[in-house]
Tab-separated table of C-alpha atoms in Angstrom:
chain	number	residue	atom	x	y	z
A	28	UNK	CA	59.362	123.382	123.168
A	29	UNK	CA	58.335	123.551	119.649
A	30	UNK	CA	58.027	120.348	117.418
A	31	UNK	CA	57.171	121.955	114.388
A	32	UNK	CA	58.040	119.804	111.011
A	33	UNK	CA	60.329	121.019	108.778
A	34	UNK	CA	58.633	121.160	105.182
A	35	UNK	CA	60.216	119.208	102.289
A	36	UNK	CA	60.350	121.729	99.540
A	37	UNK	CA	61.570	119.334	96.988
A	38	UNK	CA	62.267	115.335	96.849
A	39	UNK	CA	63.627	113.583	93.904
A	40	UNK	CA	64.453	109.905	93.847
A	41	UNK	CA	67.836	108.248	93.073
A	42	UNK	CA	65.716	106.700	90.082
A	43	UNK	CA	64.383	109.874	88.711
A	44	UNK	CA	67.613	111.941	89.093
A	45	UNK	CA	69.536	109.306	86.678
A	46	UNK	CA	66.385	109.326	84.232
A	47	UNK	CA	66.044	113.095	84.296
A	48	UNK	CA	69.607	114.031	84.221
A	49	UNK	CA	70.704	117.934	84.031
A	50	UNK	CA	67.984	120.355	84.456
A	51	UNK	CA	68.269	123.263	81.472
A	52	UNK	CA	66.899	126.758	81.923
A	53	UNK	CA	66.768	129.085	78.827
A	54	UNK	CA	65.596	132.297	78.208
A	55	UNK	CA	62.226	131.052	77.125
A	56	UNK	CA	61.581	129.096	80.625
A	57	UNK	CA	60.619	131.451	83.294
A	58	UNK	CA	61.921	130.391	86.845
A	59	UNK	CA	61.246	132.615	89.794
A	60	UNK	CA	63.388	132.479	92.762
A	61	UNK	CA	60.550	130.214	94.509
A	62	UNK	CA	60.828	127.844	91.687
A	63	UNK	CA	64.671	127.636	92.025
A	64	UNK	CA	64.314	127.232	95.823
A	65	UNK	CA	62.540	123.929	95.214
A	66	UNK	CA	65.893	122.752	93.900
A	67	UNK	CA	67.773	124.188	96.994
A	68	UNK	CA	69.204	127.385	95.313
A	69	UNK	CA	69.056	130.792	96.962
A	70	UNK	CA	69.744	133.358	94.683
A	71	UNK	CA	68.019	136.182	96.996
A	72	UNK	CA	70.979	137.778	97.750
A	73	UNK	CA	72.351	138.208	94.325
A	74	UNK	CA	70.190	140.463	92.455
A	75	UNK	CA	73.042	142.665	91.639
A	76	UNK	CA	75.143	139.971	90.172
A	77	UNK	CA	71.925	138.649	88.067
A	78	UNK	CA	71.685	142.465	86.510
A	79	UNK	CA	75.708	143.009	86.841
A	80	UNK	CA	77.675	145.923	87.875
A	81	UNK	CA	78.750	148.943	85.883
A	82	UNK	CA	81.362	147.639	83.167
A	83	UNK	CA	83.150	150.717	83.244
A	84	UNK	CA	84.314	150.337	86.821
A	85	UNK	CA	85.479	146.721	86.452
A	86	UNK	CA	86.021	146.067	82.915
A	87	UNK	CA	84.129	142.851	82.919
A	88	UNK	CA	82.274	141.987	80.040
A	89	UNK	CA	78.514	142.787	80.599
A	90	UNK	CA	77.335	139.254	78.840
A	91	UNK	CA	79.300	137.417	81.793
A	92	UNK	CA	77.287	138.813	84.619
A	93	UNK	CA	73.681	139.142	82.491
A	94	UNK	CA	73.441	135.672	80.900
A	95	UNK	CA	75.008	133.126	83.551
A	96	UNK	CA	72.102	131.654	85.373
A	97	UNK	CA	70.930	129.235	82.944
A	98	UNK	CA	74.599	127.908	82.697
A	99	UNK	CA	75.100	127.525	86.241
A	100	UNK	CA	72.109	126.008	87.074
A	101	UNK	CA	72.899	123.350	84.085
A	102	UNK	CA	76.169	122.619	85.896
A	103	UNK	CA	74.305	122.456	89.558
A	104	UNK	CA	71.720	120.359	88.198
A	105	UNK	CA	73.770	117.426	86.773
A	106	UNK	CA	73.460	114.623	88.982
A	107	UNK	CA	76.365	113.363	91.211
A	108	UNK	CA	76.795	109.852	92.086
A	109	UNK	CA	74.855	110.246	95.507
A	110	UNK	CA	72.136	111.877	93.805
A	111	UNK	CA	71.447	108.856	91.654
A	112	UNK	CA	71.505	106.635	94.598
A	113	UNK	CA	69.728	108.539	97.317
A	114	UNK	CA	68.168	111.102	95.182
A	115	UNK	CA	67.983	114.992	96.871
A	116	UNK	CA	65.430	115.841	99.266
A	117	UNK	CA	65.410	119.715	100.068
A	118	UNK	CA	64.491	120.399	103.417
A	119	UNK	CA	65.369	122.887	106.127
A	120	UNK	CA	67.410	126.197	105.866
A	121	UNK	CA	70.857	127.273	105.300
A	122	UNK	CA	70.692	128.489	108.621
A	123	UNK	CA	69.981	125.202	110.387
A	124	UNK	CA	72.593	123.531	112.658
A	125	UNK	CA	70.414	120.035	112.948
A	126	UNK	CA	67.866	117.943	110.929
A	127	UNK	CA	65.957	115.824	112.944
A	128	UNK	CA	63.334	112.728	112.436
A	129	UNK	CA	61.083	111.396	114.787
A	130	UNK	CA	61.277	107.354	115.198
A	131	UNK	CA	58.863	105.170	117.320
A	132	UNK	CA	59.824	101.567	117.754
A	133	UNK	CA	56.730	99.540	118.334
A	134	UNK	CA	56.273	96.323	120.312
A	135	UNK	CA	53.650	94.038	121.756
A	136	UNK	CA	53.071	90.236	122.514
A	137	UNK	CA	49.309	89.058	122.182
A	138	UNK	CA	48.043	86.465	124.434
A	139	UNK	CA	45.525	83.853	124.610
A	140	UNK	CA	42.036	85.326	125.680
A	141	UNK	CA	40.407	84.823	129.058
A	142	UNK	CA	37.862	86.633	131.184
A	143	UNK	CA	39.732	87.346	134.490
A	144	UNK	CA	42.872	87.814	132.594
A	145	UNK	CA	45.105	90.771	132.742
A	146	UNK	CA	44.987	93.012	129.223
A	147	UNK	CA	48.284	92.608	127.390
A	148	UNK	CA	49.383	96.082	126.454
A	149	UNK	CA	51.248	97.316	123.389
A	150	UNK	CA	53.829	99.926	123.405
A	151	UNK	CA	56.641	101.649	121.941
A	152	UNK	CA	59.957	103.571	122.620
A	153	UNK	CA	59.751	107.274	121.023
A	154	UNK	CA	62.822	108.481	119.752
A	155	UNK	CA	64.495	110.958	117.456
A	156	UNK	CA	67.122	110.589	114.673
A	157	UNK	CA	69.801	113.876	114.611
A	158	UNK	CA	71.806	114.953	112.045
A	159	UNK	CA	74.278	117.954	111.846
A	160	UNK	CA	74.205	120.287	109.144
A	161	UNK	CA	77.513	120.873	107.159
A	162	UNK	CA	78.237	123.942	105.364
A	163	UNK	CA	80.863	124.771	102.641
A	164	UNK	CA	81.803	127.649	101.015
A	165	UNK	CA	83.313	128.630	97.332
A	166	UNK	CA	83.836	131.950	95.766
A	167	UNK	CA	85.871	133.448	93.182
A	168	UNK	CA	87.054	136.836	91.630
A	169	UNK	CA	87.778	138.257	88.321
A	170	UNK	CA	90.490	140.807	88.210
A	171	UNK	CA	90.216	144.277	85.554
A	172	UNK	CA	93.289	143.319	83.626
A	173	UNK	CA	92.091	139.272	83.734
A	174	UNK	CA	88.684	140.260	82.287
A	175	UNK	CA	89.725	142.257	79.660
A	176	UNK	CA	92.407	140.087	78.265
A	177	UNK	CA	90.236	137.203	78.480
A	178	UNK	CA	87.537	138.675	76.945
A	179	UNK	CA	89.258	139.881	74.143
A	180	UNK	CA	90.217	136.204	73.298
A	181	UNK	CA	87.006	135.057	73.649
A	182	UNK	CA	86.682	133.562	77.115
A	183	UNK	CA	83.671	134.145	79.412
A	184	UNK	CA	85.836	134.056	82.350
A	185	UNK	CA	83.422	134.986	85.151
A	186	UNK	CA	80.930	132.580	83.966
A	187	UNK	CA	83.628	129.810	83.634
A	188	UNK	CA	84.972	130.551	87.384
A	189	UNK	CA	81.286	130.605	88.427
A	190	UNK	CA	80.490	127.248	87.238
A	191	UNK	CA	83.638	125.878	88.678
A	192	UNK	CA	82.529	127.305	92.033
A	193	UNK	CA	79.409	125.671	91.844
A	194	UNK	CA	80.724	121.996	90.390
A	195	UNK	CA	83.171	122.412	93.638
A	196	UNK	CA	80.282	122.712	96.024
A	197	UNK	CA	78.463	119.775	94.558
A	198	UNK	CA	81.933	117.607	94.814
A	199	UNK	CA	81.889	118.679	98.454
A	200	UNK	CA	78.302	117.425	98.933
A	201	UNK	CA	78.754	114.276	97.051
A	202	UNK	CA	81.548	113.859	99.482
A	203	UNK	CA	79.919	114.224	102.290
A	204	UNK	CA	76.862	111.978	100.990
A	205	UNK	CA	79.178	108.931	100.606
A	206	UNK	CA	81.473	109.040	103.801
A	207	UNK	CA	79.650	111.926	105.881
A	208	UNK	CA	82.068	114.413	107.988
A	209	UNK	CA	84.406	112.927	110.724
A	210	UNK	CA	83.858	113.863	114.137
A	211	UNK	CA	80.222	115.177	113.561
A	212	UNK	CA	76.434	113.991	113.302
A	213	UNK	CA	76.737	114.217	109.644
A	214	UNK	CA	76.716	110.674	107.912
A	215	UNK	CA	76.946	109.368	104.635
A	216	UNK	CA	75.836	106.334	102.599
A	217	UNK	CA	78.880	104.405	103.778
A	218	UNK	CA	78.759	104.985	107.501
A	219	UNK	CA	74.976	105.828	108.679
A	220	UNK	CA	74.510	104.273	112.123
A	221	UNK	CA	71.226	102.802	111.013
A	222	UNK	CA	72.802	100.609	108.272
A	223	UNK	CA	72.902	96.931	108.947
A	224	UNK	CA	76.226	95.004	109.546
A	225	UNK	CA	78.176	94.200	106.265
A	226	UNK	CA	78.036	90.909	104.846
A	227	UNK	CA	81.402	89.209	104.076
A	228	UNK	CA	82.223	86.889	100.996
A	229	UNK	CA	84.822	84.474	100.250
A	230	UNK	CA	84.208	85.309	96.336
A	231	UNK	CA	86.321	87.906	94.230
A	232	UNK	CA	83.291	89.334	92.371
A	233	UNK	CA	85.432	90.717	89.531
A	234	UNK	CA	86.843	87.538	88.364
A	235	UNK	CA	84.617	84.664	89.536
A	236	UNK	CA	81.793	82.538	87.754
A	237	UNK	CA	78.606	83.192	86.573
A	238	UNK	CA	77.171	80.738	88.972
A	239	UNK	CA	78.926	82.288	91.691
A	240	UNK	CA	77.509	85.734	90.835
A	241	UNK	CA	74.157	84.611	90.614
A	242	UNK	CA	74.641	82.880	94.375
A	243	UNK	CA	75.966	85.895	95.587
A	244	UNK	CA	73.345	88.114	94.482
A	245	UNK	CA	70.615	85.855	95.511
A	246	UNK	CA	71.969	85.919	98.879
A	247	UNK	CA	71.762	89.606	99.051
A	248	UNK	CA	68.134	89.112	97.977
A	249	UNK	CA	67.646	86.363	100.684
A	250	UNK	CA	68.843	88.939	103.598
A	251	UNK	CA	66.077	91.331	102.393
A	252	UNK	CA	63.769	88.664	102.322
A	253	UNK	CA	64.719	88.175	106.263
A	254	UNK	CA	64.402	91.471	106.771
A	255	UNK	CA	60.884	92.654	105.163
A	256	UNK	CA	59.446	89.263	104.864
A	257	UNK	CA	56.709	88.438	102.559
A	258	UNK	CA	56.288	92.533	101.817
A	259	UNK	CA	59.133	92.362	99.274
A	260	UNK	CA	58.096	91.155	95.658
A	261	UNK	CA	60.370	90.123	92.942
A	262	UNK	CA	59.122	92.884	90.596
A	263	UNK	CA	60.078	95.768	93.195
A	264	UNK	CA	62.295	98.558	92.243
A	265	UNK	CA	65.967	97.861	93.145
A	266	UNK	CA	69.167	99.840	92.577
A	267	UNK	CA	72.298	97.640	92.933
A	268	UNK	CA	75.248	99.696	93.511
A	269	UNK	CA	78.659	98.466	92.641
A	270	UNK	CA	82.228	99.667	92.862
A	271	UNK	CA	83.659	101.402	89.600
A	272	UNK	CA	85.660	98.498	87.691
A	273	UNK	CA	82.973	96.093	88.225
A	274	UNK	CA	80.931	96.612	84.930
A	275	UNK	CA	82.514	93.334	83.439
A	276	UNK	CA	80.824	91.087	85.691
A	277	UNK	CA	77.585	91.589	83.621
A	278	UNK	CA	79.294	89.799	80.646
A	279	UNK	CA	80.099	86.667	82.768
A	280	UNK	CA	78.188	83.735	81.104
A	281	UNK	CA	77.365	80.619	82.284
A	282	UNK	CA	78.534	77.130	81.372
A	283	UNK	CA	76.674	76.892	78.452
A	284	UNK	CA	77.428	80.412	76.871
A	285	UNK	CA	73.743	81.258	76.556
A	286	UNK	CA	72.889	83.601	79.296
A	287	UNK	CA	75.100	86.539	80.761
A	288	UNK	CA	74.767	87.609	84.295
A	289	UNK	CA	73.424	91.058	83.234
A	290	UNK	CA	70.572	89.056	81.331
A	291	UNK	CA	69.754	86.919	84.098
A	292	UNK	CA	69.369	89.994	86.222
A	293	UNK	CA	66.992	91.943	83.646
A	294	UNK	CA	64.933	88.543	83.293
A	295	UNK	CA	64.405	87.861	87.235
A	296	UNK	CA	64.585	91.570	88.475
A	297	UNK	CA	62.937	93.749	85.404
A	298	UNK	CA	62.871	96.990	87.799
A	299	UNK	CA	66.404	96.752	88.976
A	300	UNK	CA	69.034	99.491	88.012
A	301	UNK	CA	72.714	99.340	88.476
A	302	UNK	CA	75.040	102.100	89.532
A	303	UNK	CA	78.829	102.159	89.643
A	304	UNK	CA	80.740	104.610	91.950
A	305	UNK	CA	84.167	105.034	92.675
A	306	UNK	CA	83.566	105.702	96.186
A	307	UNK	CA	82.649	101.965	96.937
A	308	UNK	CA	86.360	100.803	95.898
A	309	UNK	CA	88.066	99.948	99.163
A	310	UNK	CA	85.138	101.169	101.522
A	311	UNK	CA	85.134	97.993	103.477
A	312	UNK	CA	86.453	97.846	107.002
A	313	UNK	CA	89.616	95.757	105.783
A	314	UNK	CA	89.920	97.797	102.532
A	315	UNK	CA	87.476	95.411	100.737
A	316	UNK	CA	85.347	96.392	97.776
A	317	UNK	CA	81.407	96.666	98.538
A	318	UNK	CA	78.164	96.574	97.168
A	319	UNK	CA	74.810	97.751	98.225
A	320	UNK	CA	71.003	96.453	97.309
A	321	UNK	CA	68.566	98.857	97.996
A	322	UNK	CA	64.703	98.529	97.668
A	323	UNK	CA	63.207	101.744	96.202
A	324	UNK	CA	59.824	102.955	96.364
A	325	UNK	CA	58.888	101.506	99.812
A	326	UNK	CA	56.430	104.014	101.336
A	327	UNK	CA	53.393	101.646	100.816
A	328	UNK	CA	54.939	99.095	103.070
A	329	UNK	CA	54.762	101.242	106.098
A	330	UNK	CA	52.761	104.193	107.222
A	331	UNK	CA	55.504	106.510	107.742
A	332	UNK	CA	55.068	110.199	106.517
A	333	UNK	CA	58.784	110.227	105.641
A	334	UNK	CA	59.226	110.609	101.790
A	335	UNK	CA	59.011	107.643	99.443
A	336	UNK	CA	62.497	106.420	99.919
A	337	UNK	CA	64.484	103.970	101.722
A	338	UNK	CA	67.337	106.782	102.321
A	339	UNK	CA	67.261	110.177	101.601
A	340	UNK	CA	70.016	112.959	101.162
A	341	UNK	CA	68.936	115.967	103.056
A	342	UNK	CA	70.118	119.156	101.586
A	343	UNK	CA	68.624	122.514	103.107
A	344	UNK	CA	70.838	124.550	100.350
A	345	UNK	CA	71.996	123.271	97.118
A	346	UNK	CA	73.626	126.344	96.219
A	347	UNK	CA	73.579	129.572	98.256
A	348	UNK	CA	74.497	132.897	96.705
A	349	UNK	CA	76.044	134.666	99.617
A	350	UNK	CA	76.550	137.822	97.516
A	351	UNK	CA	78.662	139.926	95.211
A	352	UNK	CA	80.975	142.860	95.415
A	353	UNK	CA	82.247	145.093	92.619
A	354	UNK	CA	86.119	146.177	94.013
A	355	UNK	CA	87.884	148.908	92.177
A	356	UNK	CA	89.941	146.311	90.289
A	357	UNK	CA	88.412	143.155	90.641
A	358	UNK	CA	84.829	141.760	90.875
A	359	UNK	CA	84.209	138.877	93.624
A	360	UNK	CA	81.161	136.523	94.097
A	361	UNK	CA	80.770	134.000	97.183
A	362	UNK	CA	78.717	130.835	97.223
A	363	UNK	CA	77.912	128.434	99.834
A	364	UNK	CA	75.903	125.009	100.399
A	365	UNK	CA	74.481	123.033	103.267
A	366	UNK	CA	73.876	119.224	103.487
A	367	UNK	CA	73.106	116.825	106.659
A	368	UNK	CA	74.308	114.119	104.399
A	369	UNK	CA	72.265	110.549	104.081
A	370	UNK	CA	70.016	109.490	106.272
A	371	UNK	CA	68.989	105.891	106.024
A	372	UNK	CA	65.029	106.033	107.155
A	373	UNK	CA	63.705	102.500	106.105
A	374	UNK	CA	67.105	100.201	107.217
A	375	UNK	CA	65.062	96.834	106.639
A	376	UNK	CA	65.217	97.630	102.740
A	377	UNK	CA	68.653	98.060	102.020
A	378	UNK	CA	71.612	95.261	102.588
A	379	UNK	CA	75.266	95.515	101.849
A	380	UNK	CA	77.932	93.182	101.331
A	381	UNK	CA	81.967	93.155	100.435
A	382	UNK	CA	82.595	91.933	97.107
A	383	UNK	CA	86.310	91.403	97.163
A	384	UNK	CA	88.620	89.304	99.647
A	385	UNK	CA	91.289	91.123	101.229
A	386	UNK	CA	94.397	88.640	101.600
């Protein structure tokens, strides 16, 4: 039995993804296949597409097939919601069926010393976290007449369809990253089995007072304290994930009108960033809106060799070019991706709560 560890080719935290934004490749920036592979992009089967087939056969503008790489990369590397929360970790291969992570639950109970007493032994339970890899496919074709007519009208139809394919694949990955894939071992941010129970609330955050918002956030922070103890400091890095439509709570002021909730968060948690996502609307068990408070950069709190993250989005292949083919009357390209969803690797550094009350 082999226990080889898959190489983590690339890891970007959610904070880095939000700050970095799209990656731009221009003619002046040389990127090899190896460089692109670090980002989860495999073009090894697409040499012919990068060069482009003979225009005489297909009638597709040569420029559409020789200069498309930068535009596709730019569309592909624009962060999605899940990227800005869980980051993106390129690990494994497109062909993989499963990803596995070793876990070890330690236990021990020290006893008072005596010369004649038995030695109390520490121990532990080894285990394996297993996730299934889900693959999606999206291609496009450009017909002879279509390519010629749209080219004459000034459209680069092949590049537009190629970018649509890339964006479609990223949308599928984002959906899996949020909710997983039903009936499989591929989980998302909302249903990973390592997550702690959802905290309930009696407060509708969207239309409550400054004081209630402070109390609700403090309750979340106290839950983290209970899970992490003194290891968590106020200057730790946090990401506070709220549902879309809750941005207005940041403008709730205290009774004196001198302090907003946003300013209170900034003053007390200077390294906290806020992310709003539509996937958190109605995501609770009874259709309630939910929020997460996640501690980032926690590798220094344990000796695990897992990347510096509370949770990871495991992506063997973000954009896998399956191939291209020039037919008599059309040109076809096909692409795929592969994701193992979100894996919560340090569940003690994340808490979640409902933020609305369902009547």
